[in-house]
mmCIF file of C-alpha atoms and ligand atoms in Angstrom:
data_model
loop_
_atom_site.group_PDB
_atom_site.id
_atom_site.type_symbol
_atom_site.label_atom_id
_atom_site.label_comp_id
_atom_site.label_asym_id
_atom_site.label_seq_id
_atom_site.Cartn_x
_atom_site.Cartn_y
_atom_site.Cartn_z
ATOM 1 C CA UNK A 6 0.000 0.000 0.000
ATOM 2 C CA UNK A 7 1.411 3.390 -0.983
ATOM 3 C CA UNK A 8 0.942 6.073 1.635
ATOM 4 C CA UNK A 9 -0.543 9.162 0.088
ATOM 5 C CA UNK A 10 -1.068 12.391 2.009
ATOM 6 C CA UNK A 11 -4.028 13.274 -0.261
ATOM 7 C CA UNK A 12 -5.776 10.076 0.828
ATOM 8 C CA UNK A 13 -5.265 10.606 4.498
ATOM 9 C CA UNK A 14 -4.339 14.258 4.964
ATOM 10 C CA UNK A 15 -7.751 15.683 5.694
ATOM 11 C CA UNK A 16 -9.411 12.859 7.510
ATOM 12 C CA UNK A 17 -6.736 11.537 9.849
ATOM 13 C CA UNK A 18 -4.533 13.516 12.154
ATOM 14 C CA UNK A 19 -0.802 13.017 11.594
ATOM 15 C CA UNK A 20 0.417 11.102 14.641
ATOM 16 C CA UNK A 21 3.476 12.273 16.554
ATOM 17 C CA UNK A 22 5.868 9.431 17.342
ATOM 18 C CA UNK A 23 8.552 9.474 20.041
ATOM 19 C CA UNK A 24 11.327 6.885 19.948
ATOM 20 C CA UNK A 25 12.805 5.486 23.181
ATOM 21 C CA UNK A 26 16.088 3.702 22.406
ATOM 22 C CA UNK A 27 18.195 4.652 19.399
ATOM 23 C CA UNK A 28 19.791 1.280 18.694
ATOM 24 C CA UNK A 29 19.167 -0.986 15.706
ATOM 25 C CA UNK A 30 15.357 -0.995 15.869
ATOM 26 C CA UNK A 31 14.762 2.543 17.153
ATOM 27 C CA UNK A 32 17.079 4.057 14.539
ATOM 28 C CA UNK A 33 15.487 2.242 11.632
ATOM 29 C CA UNK A 34 11.998 3.156 12.803
ATOM 30 C CA UNK A 35 13.006 6.813 13.173
ATOM 31 C CA UNK A 36 14.500 6.867 9.656
ATOM 32 C CA UNK A 37 11.403 5.200 8.239
ATOM 33 C CA UNK A 38 9.155 7.812 9.817
ATOM 34 C CA UNK A 39 11.267 10.513 8.210
ATOM 35 C CA UNK A 40 11.583 8.834 4.812
ATOM 36 C CA UNK A 41 8.450 6.780 4.137
ATOM 37 C CA UNK A 42 5.780 7.256 6.798
ATOM 38 C CA UNK A 43 5.608 11.048 6.725
ATOM 39 C CA UNK A 44 2.104 11.262 5.303
ATOM 40 C CA UNK A 45 0.707 9.525 8.383
ATOM 41 C CA UNK A 46 3.155 10.274 11.193
ATOM 42 C CA UNK A 47 5.979 12.543 12.203
ATOM 43 C CA UNK A 48 8.927 12.159 14.534
ATOM 44 C CA UNK A 49 8.487 14.177 17.733
ATOM 45 C CA UNK A 50 11.512 13.122 19.749
ATOM 46 C CA UNK A 51 14.370 10.725 20.474
ATOM 47 C CA UNK A 52 15.767 9.563 23.793
ATOM 48 C CA UNK A 53 18.581 7.136 24.566
ATOM 49 C CA UNK A 54 20.454 6.681 27.805
ATOM 50 C CA UNK A 55 23.571 6.838 25.633
ATOM 51 C CA UNK A 56 23.251 10.430 24.466
ATOM 52 C CA UNK A 57 25.796 9.942 21.681
ATOM 53 C CA UNK A 58 23.368 7.546 19.989
ATOM 54 C CA UNK A 59 20.402 9.921 20.031
ATOM 55 C CA UNK A 60 22.623 12.815 18.887
ATOM 56 C CA UNK A 61 24.059 10.737 16.042
ATOM 57 C CA UNK A 62 20.604 9.659 14.932
ATOM 58 C CA UNK A 63 19.277 13.216 15.020
ATOM 59 C CA UNK A 64 22.186 14.312 12.850
ATOM 60 C CA UNK A 65 21.705 11.499 10.314
ATOM 61 C CA UNK A 66 17.991 12.327 10.045
ATOM 62 C CA UNK A 67 18.712 16.042 9.548
ATOM 63 C CA UNK A 68 15.937 17.292 11.827
ATOM 64 C CA UNK A 69 16.742 19.701 14.661
ATOM 65 C CA UNK A 70 15.518 19.574 18.269
ATOM 66 C CA UNK A 71 14.650 15.891 18.283
ATOM 67 C CA UNK A 72 16.883 14.815 21.156
ATOM 68 C CA UNK A 73 15.138 15.082 24.542
ATOM 69 C CA UNK A 74 16.993 15.352 27.838
ATOM 70 C CA UNK A 75 14.773 12.883 29.731
ATOM 71 C CA UNK A 76 12.042 10.310 29.304
ATOM 72 C CA UNK A 77 9.308 12.625 30.707
ATOM 73 C CA UNK A 78 10.385 15.257 28.151
ATOM 74 C CA UNK A 79 10.157 12.653 25.379
ATOM 75 C CA UNK A 80 6.636 11.711 26.474
ATOM 76 C CA UNK A 81 5.380 15.259 26.629
ATOM 77 C CA UNK A 82 4.512 15.936 23.033
ATOM 78 C CA UNK A 83 3.708 12.622 21.370
ATOM 79 C CA UNK A 84 0.771 10.385 20.467
ATOM 80 C CA UNK A 85 2.736 7.141 20.275
ATOM 81 C CA UNK A 86 5.780 5.950 22.209
ATOM 82 C CA UNK A 87 7.971 3.430 20.373
ATOM 83 C CA UNK A 88 9.874 1.448 23.015
ATOM 84 C CA UNK A 89 13.054 -0.157 21.629
ATOM 85 C CA UNK A 90 15.485 -0.438 24.529
ATOM 86 C CA UNK A 91 17.496 -3.389 25.718
ATOM 87 C CA UNK A 92 16.991 -2.939 29.452
ATOM 88 C CA UNK A 93 14.040 -3.080 31.831
ATOM 89 C CA UNK A 94 11.080 -1.439 30.146
ATOM 90 C CA UNK A 95 8.150 -2.017 32.460
ATOM 91 C CA UNK A 96 8.259 1.396 34.158
ATOM 92 C CA UNK A 97 8.593 3.195 30.840
ATOM 93 C CA UNK A 98 5.549 1.418 29.425
ATOM 94 C CA UNK A 99 3.548 2.098 32.577
ATOM 95 C CA UNK A 100 4.451 5.806 32.622
ATOM 96 C CA UNK A 101 3.510 6.171 28.957
ATOM 97 C CA UNK A 102 0.136 4.502 29.504
ATOM 98 C CA UNK A 103 -0.497 6.634 32.598
ATOM 99 C CA UNK A 104 0.108 9.664 30.361
ATOM 100 C CA UNK A 105 -2.470 8.265 27.917
ATOM 101 C CA UNK A 106 0.046 7.568 25.166
ATOM 102 C CA UNK A 107 -0.235 4.667 22.752
ATOM 103 C CA UNK A 108 2.759 2.329 23.108
ATOM 104 C CA UNK A 109 4.458 0.187 20.485
ATOM 105 C CA UNK A 110 6.748 -2.134 22.412
ATOM 106 C CA UNK A 111 9.506 -4.460 21.280
ATOM 107 C CA UNK A 112 10.058 -5.913 24.774
ATOM 108 C CA UNK A 113 7.257 -8.430 24.516
ATOM 109 C CA UNK A 114 8.635 -10.623 27.293
ATOM 110 C CA UNK A 115 7.795 -7.893 29.811
ATOM 111 C CA UNK A 116 4.105 -8.119 28.849
ATOM 112 C CA UNK A 117 3.776 -11.842 29.474
ATOM 113 C CA UNK A 118 2.384 -11.576 32.996
ATOM 114 C CA UNK A 119 1.372 -7.933 32.923
ATOM 115 C CA UNK A 120 -2.412 -7.916 33.085
ATOM 116 C CA UNK A 121 -2.228 -4.621 35.003
ATOM 117 C CA UNK A 122 -0.646 -2.876 31.985
ATOM 118 C CA UNK A 123 -3.368 -4.154 29.636
ATOM 119 C CA UNK A 124 -6.004 -3.006 32.133
ATOM 120 C CA UNK A 125 -4.353 0.425 32.324
ATOM 121 C CA UNK A 126 -4.341 0.785 28.532
ATOM 122 C CA UNK A 127 -8.036 -0.084 28.469
ATOM 123 C CA UNK A 128 -8.856 2.342 31.276
ATOM 124 C CA UNK A 129 -6.952 5.193 29.637
ATOM 125 C CA UNK A 130 -8.153 4.466 26.098
ATOM 126 C CA UNK A 131 -4.723 3.947 24.562
ATOM 127 C CA UNK A 132 -3.334 1.074 22.544
ATOM 128 C CA UNK A 133 -0.526 -1.370 23.244
ATOM 129 C CA UNK A 134 0.932 -2.389 19.877
ATOM 130 C CA UNK A 135 2.944 -5.612 19.711
ATOM 131 C CA UNK A 136 4.621 -6.283 16.360
ATOM 132 C CA UNK A 137 4.682 -9.913 15.197
ATOM 133 C CA UNK A 138 8.488 -9.730 15.268
ATOM 134 C CA UNK A 139 10.759 -12.313 13.705
ATOM 135 C CA UNK A 140 8.097 -14.921 13.001
ATOM 136 C CA UNK A 141 5.380 -15.521 10.415
ATOM 137 C CA UNK A 142 1.912 -16.823 11.164
ATOM 138 C CA UNK A 143 0.931 -14.684 14.168
ATOM 139 C CA UNK A 144 -2.118 -13.452 12.223
ATOM 140 C CA UNK A 145 -3.409 -17.027 11.882
ATOM 141 C CA UNK A 146 -2.567 -17.827 15.508
ATOM 142 C CA UNK A 147 -4.687 -14.864 16.661
ATOM 143 C CA UNK A 148 -7.678 -15.989 14.605
ATOM 144 C CA UNK A 149 -7.244 -19.614 15.628
ATOM 145 C CA UNK A 150 -7.262 -18.590 19.297
ATOM 146 C CA UNK A 151 -10.960 -17.713 19.057
ATOM 147 C CA UNK A 152 -11.710 -21.460 18.937
ATOM 148 C CA UNK A 153 -10.191 -24.182 21.151
ATOM 149 C CA UNK A 154 -6.450 -24.759 20.614
ATOM 150 C CA UNK A 155 -5.100 -28.272 21.079
ATOM 151 C CA UNK A 156 -1.345 -27.795 20.965
ATOM 152 C CA UNK A 157 1.305 -25.332 19.832
ATOM 153 C CA UNK A 158 4.972 -26.085 19.332
ATOM 154 C CA UNK A 159 7.558 -23.397 18.681
ATOM 155 C CA UNK A 160 10.859 -24.747 17.393
ATOM 156 C CA UNK A 161 13.622 -22.168 17.404
ATOM 157 C CA UNK A 162 16.930 -22.920 15.685
ATOM 158 C CA UNK A 163 19.935 -20.716 16.334
ATOM 159 C CA UNK A 164 23.661 -20.969 15.616
ATOM 160 C CA UNK A 165 25.824 -22.162 18.509
ATOM 161 C CA UNK A 166 27.230 -18.623 18.942
ATOM 162 C CA UNK A 167 23.715 -17.418 19.878
ATOM 163 C CA UNK A 168 23.978 -19.254 23.222
ATOM 164 C CA UNK A 169 27.380 -18.135 24.479
ATOM 165 C CA UNK A 170 27.334 -16.802 28.067
ATOM 166 C CA UNK A 171 23.935 -18.401 28.738
ATOM 167 C CA UNK A 172 23.804 -19.335 32.420
ATOM 168 C CA UNK A 173 21.471 -22.330 31.887
ATOM 169 C CA UNK A 174 23.787 -23.842 29.265
ATOM 170 C CA UNK A 175 26.709 -23.481 31.680
ATOM 171 C CA UNK A 176 24.738 -24.893 34.635
ATOM 172 C CA UNK A 177 23.657 -27.902 32.577
ATOM 173 C CA UNK A 178 27.298 -28.544 31.669
ATOM 174 C CA UNK A 179 26.483 -28.340 27.957
ATOM 175 C CA UNK A 180 29.729 -27.940 26.037
ATOM 176 C CA UNK A 181 28.707 -25.890 23.010
ATOM 177 C CA UNK A 182 32.083 -26.531 21.363
ATOM 178 C CA UNK A 183 31.515 -30.298 21.507
ATOM 179 C CA UNK A 184 28.182 -30.215 19.643
ATOM 180 C CA UNK A 185 28.607 -31.918 16.278
ATOM 181 C CA UNK A 186 25.083 -32.099 14.874
ATOM 182 C CA UNK A 187 21.546 -30.810 15.436
ATOM 183 C CA UNK A 188 20.958 -30.850 19.218
ATOM 184 C CA UNK A 189 17.915 -29.929 21.289
ATOM 185 C CA UNK A 190 19.202 -27.855 24.219
ATOM 186 C CA UNK A 191 15.819 -27.013 25.732
ATOM 187 C CA UNK A 192 12.266 -28.321 25.669
ATOM 188 C CA UNK A 193 9.672 -26.887 28.009
ATOM 189 C CA UNK A 194 7.166 -24.190 28.858
ATOM 190 C CA UNK A 195 7.061 -20.559 27.745
ATOM 191 C CA UNK A 196 7.744 -19.363 31.297
ATOM 192 C CA UNK A 197 10.837 -21.554 31.629
ATOM 193 C CA UNK A 198 12.074 -20.514 28.181
ATOM 194 C CA UNK A 199 11.633 -16.859 29.109
ATOM 195 C CA UNK A 200 13.470 -17.401 32.397
ATOM 196 C CA UNK A 201 16.327 -19.511 31.051
ATOM 197 C CA UNK A 202 16.861 -17.860 27.649
ATOM 198 C CA UNK A 203 16.206 -14.175 28.342
ATOM 199 C CA UNK A 204 17.929 -13.126 25.120
ATOM 200 C CA UNK A 205 15.765 -15.378 22.978
ATOM 201 C CA UNK A 206 12.319 -14.823 24.436
ATOM 202 C CA UNK A 207 10.511 -12.412 22.202
ATOM 203 C CA UNK A 208 9.022 -14.894 19.734
ATOM 204 C CA UNK A 209 7.867 -17.243 22.521
ATOM 205 C CA UNK A 210 6.251 -14.346 24.388
ATOM 206 C CA UNK A 211 4.535 -13.022 21.256
ATOM 207 C CA UNK A 212 3.166 -16.483 20.496
ATOM 208 C CA UNK A 213 1.837 -16.833 24.066
ATOM 209 C CA UNK A 214 0.112 -13.439 23.963
ATOM 210 C CA UNK A 215 -1.322 -13.988 20.474
ATOM 211 C CA UNK A 216 -2.687 -17.458 21.216
ATOM 212 C CA UNK A 217 -4.019 -16.895 24.765
ATOM 213 C CA UNK A 218 -2.931 -20.501 25.210
ATOM 214 C CA UNK A 219 0.381 -20.304 27.065
ATOM 215 C CA UNK A 220 -0.224 -23.591 28.880
ATOM 216 C CA UNK A 221 -0.595 -25.450 25.556
ATOM 217 C CA UNK A 222 2.727 -24.212 24.141
ATOM 218 C CA UNK A 223 5.889 -26.314 24.042
ATOM 219 C CA UNK A 224 9.105 -24.454 23.252
ATOM 220 C CA UNK A 225 12.001 -26.352 21.661
ATOM 221 C CA UNK A 226 15.380 -24.712 21.182
ATOM 222 C CA UNK A 227 17.853 -26.389 18.853
ATOM 223 C CA UNK A 228 21.372 -25.614 17.792
ATOM 224 C CA UNK A 229 23.953 -27.055 15.417
ATOM 225 C CA UNK A 230 27.366 -26.024 14.108
ATOM 226 C CA UNK A 231 25.734 -26.141 10.682
ATOM 227 C CA UNK A 232 23.172 -23.433 11.448
ATOM 228 C CA UNK A 233 24.116 -20.014 10.138
ATOM 229 C CA UNK A 234 20.799 -18.206 10.650
ATOM 230 C CA UNK A 235 17.983 -18.004 13.230
ATOM 231 C CA UNK A 236 14.757 -19.733 12.265
ATOM 232 C CA UNK A 237 11.389 -20.197 13.975
ATOM 233 C CA UNK A 238 8.771 -22.838 13.238
ATOM 234 C CA UNK A 239 5.244 -22.606 14.636
ATOM 235 C CA UNK A 240 3.099 -25.733 14.549
ATOM 236 C CA UNK A 241 -0.438 -25.121 15.824
ATOM 237 C CA UNK A 242 -3.381 -27.506 15.968
ATOM 238 C CA UNK A 243 -6.898 -26.672 17.028
ATOM 239 C CA UNK A 244 -10.527 -26.549 15.997
ATOM 240 C CA UNK A 245 -9.541 -24.282 13.071
ATOM 241 C CA UNK A 246 -7.297 -27.005 11.561
ATOM 242 C CA UNK A 247 -3.511 -27.264 11.442
ATOM 243 C CA UNK A 248 -0.948 -24.627 10.496
ATOM 244 C CA UNK A 249 2.820 -24.783 10.153
ATOM 245 C CA UNK A 250 4.890 -21.680 9.503
ATOM 246 C CA UNK A 251 8.648 -21.488 9.115
ATOM 247 C CA UNK A 252 10.639 -18.256 9.072
ATOM 248 C CA UNK A 253 14.328 -18.062 8.182
ATOM 249 C CA UNK A 254 15.685 -14.759 9.373
ATOM 250 C CA UNK A 255 18.415 -12.535 8.031
ATOM 251 C CA UNK A 256 20.114 -10.630 10.841
ATOM 252 C CA UNK A 257 19.804 -6.875 11.079
ATOM 253 C CA UNK A 258 23.085 -5.348 9.856
ATOM 254 C CA UNK A 259 23.061 -2.883 12.821
ATOM 255 C CA UNK A 260 22.715 -5.556 15.531
ATOM 256 C CA UNK A 261 23.440 -9.266 14.956
ATOM 257 C CA UNK A 262 21.144 -10.178 17.894
ATOM 258 C CA UNK A 263 18.123 -8.706 16.101
ATOM 259 C CA UNK A 264 16.380 -10.198 13.074
ATOM 260 C CA UNK A 265 15.716 -7.860 10.174
ATOM 261 C CA UNK A 266 12.098 -9.062 9.971
ATOM 262 C CA UNK A 267 11.515 -7.900 13.570
ATOM 263 C CA UNK A 268 12.549 -4.375 12.559
ATOM 264 C CA UNK A 269 10.331 -4.456 9.475
ATOM 265 C CA UNK A 270 7.368 -5.780 11.450
ATOM 266 C CA UNK A 271 7.681 -2.862 13.892
ATOM 267 C CA UNK A 272 7.656 -0.355 11.034
ATOM 268 C CA UNK A 273 4.665 -2.076 9.434
ATOM 269 C CA UNK A 274 2.755 -2.094 12.747
ATOM 270 C CA UNK A 275 3.347 1.627 13.127
ATOM 271 C CA UNK A 276 2.348 2.286 9.518
ATOM 272 C CA UNK A 277 -0.927 0.385 9.873
ATOM 273 C CA UNK A 278 -1.817 2.024 13.188
ATOM 274 C CA UNK A 279 -1.130 5.527 11.896
ATOM 275 C CA UNK A 280 -2.835 5.072 8.527
ATOM 276 C CA UNK A 281 -5.826 3.221 9.983
ATOM 277 C CA UNK A 282 -5.542 0.515 7.303
ATOM 278 C CA UNK A 283 -4.871 -2.992 8.627
ATOM 279 C CA UNK A 284 -4.380 -6.037 6.469
ATOM 280 C CA UNK A 285 -4.684 -9.399 8.184
ATOM 281 C CA UNK A 286 -6.155 -9.828 11.620
HETATM 282 N N1 LIG B 25 9.675 -8.268 19.557
HETATM 283 C C1 LIG B 25 10.614 -8.846 18.844
HETATM 284 O O1 LIG B 25 10.381 -9.732 18.051
HETATM 285 C C2 LIG B 25 12.022 -8.357 18.998
HETATM 286 C C3 LIG B 25 12.989 -8.723 18.065
HETATM 287 C C4 LIG B 25 14.263 -8.222 18.228
HETATM 288 C C5 LIG B 25 14.579 -7.429 19.325
HETATM 289 N N2 LIG B 25 13.619 -7.130 20.227
HETATM 290 C C6 LIG B 25 13.907 -6.303 21.398
HETATM 291 O O2 LIG B 25 13.945 -4.948 21.028
HETATM 292 C C7 LIG B 25 14.823 -4.221 21.858
HETATM 293 C C8 LIG B 25 15.710 -3.315 21.026
HETATM 294 O O3 LIG B 25 16.471 -4.091 20.108
HETATM 295 P P1 LIG B 25 17.671 -3.423 19.303
HETATM 296 O O4 LIG B 25 18.184 -4.451 18.360
HETATM 297 O O5 LIG B 25 17.288 -2.094 18.777
HETATM 298 O O6 LIG B 25 18.721 -3.214 20.509
HETATM 299 P P2 LIG B 25 20.027 -2.299 20.541
HETATM 300 O O7 LIG B 25 20.917 -2.901 21.563
HETATM 301 O O8 LIG B 25 20.572 -2.098 19.169
HETATM 302 O O9 LIG B 25 19.481 -0.871 21.072
HETATM 303 C C9 LIG B 25 18.960 -0.674 22.347
HETATM 304 C C10 LIG B 25 19.155 0.800 22.726
HETATM 305 O O10 LIG B 25 18.472 1.061 23.963
HETATM 306 C C11 LIG B 25 19.258 1.985 24.709
HETATM 307 N N3 LIG B 25 18.847 1.929 26.117
HETATM 308 C C12 LIG B 25 19.046 0.922 27.001
HETATM 309 N N4 LIG B 25 18.510 1.238 28.197
HETATM 310 C C13 LIG B 25 17.927 2.455 28.068
HETATM 311 C C14 LIG B 25 17.202 3.300 28.947
HETATM 312 N N5 LIG B 25 16.961 2.941 30.210
HETATM 313 N N6 LIG B 25 16.753 4.490 28.475
HETATM 314 C C15 LIG B 25 16.996 4.870 27.195
HETATM 315 N N7 LIG B 25 17.688 4.093 26.305
HETATM 316 C C16 LIG B 25 18.144 2.911 26.737
HETATM 317 C C17 LIG B 25 20.688 1.536 24.458
HETATM 318 O O11 LIG B 25 21.622 2.573 24.751
HETATM 319 C C18 LIG B 25 20.620 1.190 22.953
HETATM 320 O O12 LIG B 25 20.944 2.297 22.139
HETATM 321 C C19 LIG B 25 15.598 -5.297 22.667
HETATM 322 O O13 LIG B 25 15.048 -5.339 23.965
HETATM 323 C C20 LIG B 25 15.283 -6.589 21.986
HETATM 324 O O14 LIG B 25 15.205 -7.686 22.879
HETATM 325 C C21 LIG B 25 12.354 -7.562 20.076
#
């Protein structure tokens, strides 16, 4: 869909978007707002705890007065907060919702057991936007969740290097260097996966929230010296039928821990929310 200011200019207010976190995802979203999403939204501010990052981004975007000196200042003049930080986000999300701002959040894991935040968004009439991230099929999972779900399996495959410095791997005495073929290093619940693999939780958390069937989900994490990319496979069975989706991800050039599709899905979520046109569920 091409965005056209003539189509939307008079009937929909241009939304002001503030970006919290100017790393790989935040920077790409900010550039997209400036370059492609301008008919439906504008950039109102940037904030990063590392001020050199926000300053650098402001300069590369060529728009003055974007960098804010604090999070409250960032919140002041925006309609939507994009949260893209790699540290604890709960307070930021809560403050934004208390200020009646819509929130697009990348830290999906923090929403897993956060009924209070969903209740707050409902009370204050603002949206929590959760991009589908690095996995395909979330649209079908959401629809399927309206009828009974029998079982969901998420199989995540990552290169061995993706698990270095993982405490669980060390505690289990798993010698990553000795792995010679495809090996399952974890099989269990969403909550355990989130606890034991904090760097790899976003897809599992998104699947749990989309399906409303956390207790029916089995997470499997596999590695092999032959894997060079991250991939995610969702297998879901229920009254709707049976669906299998497999996503092979290219890494984001700005941050090898982030999949490029996750960045694109955040931009698409923002575009659909601001334009009012949604395709899929
Ligand atoms: N939902 C998904 O599918 C998905 C996919 C990939 C990444 N993520 C998550 O998105 C987040 C951002 O990813 P990224 O690749 O852009 O990370 P990144 O490391 O490139 O950038 C994070 C930025 O946040 C800043 N930051 C950290 N704490 C801050 C604070 N308290 N206040 C302000 N700024 C702060 C850092 O300085 C950094 O610039 C991560 O938490 C990651 O887990 C989600």
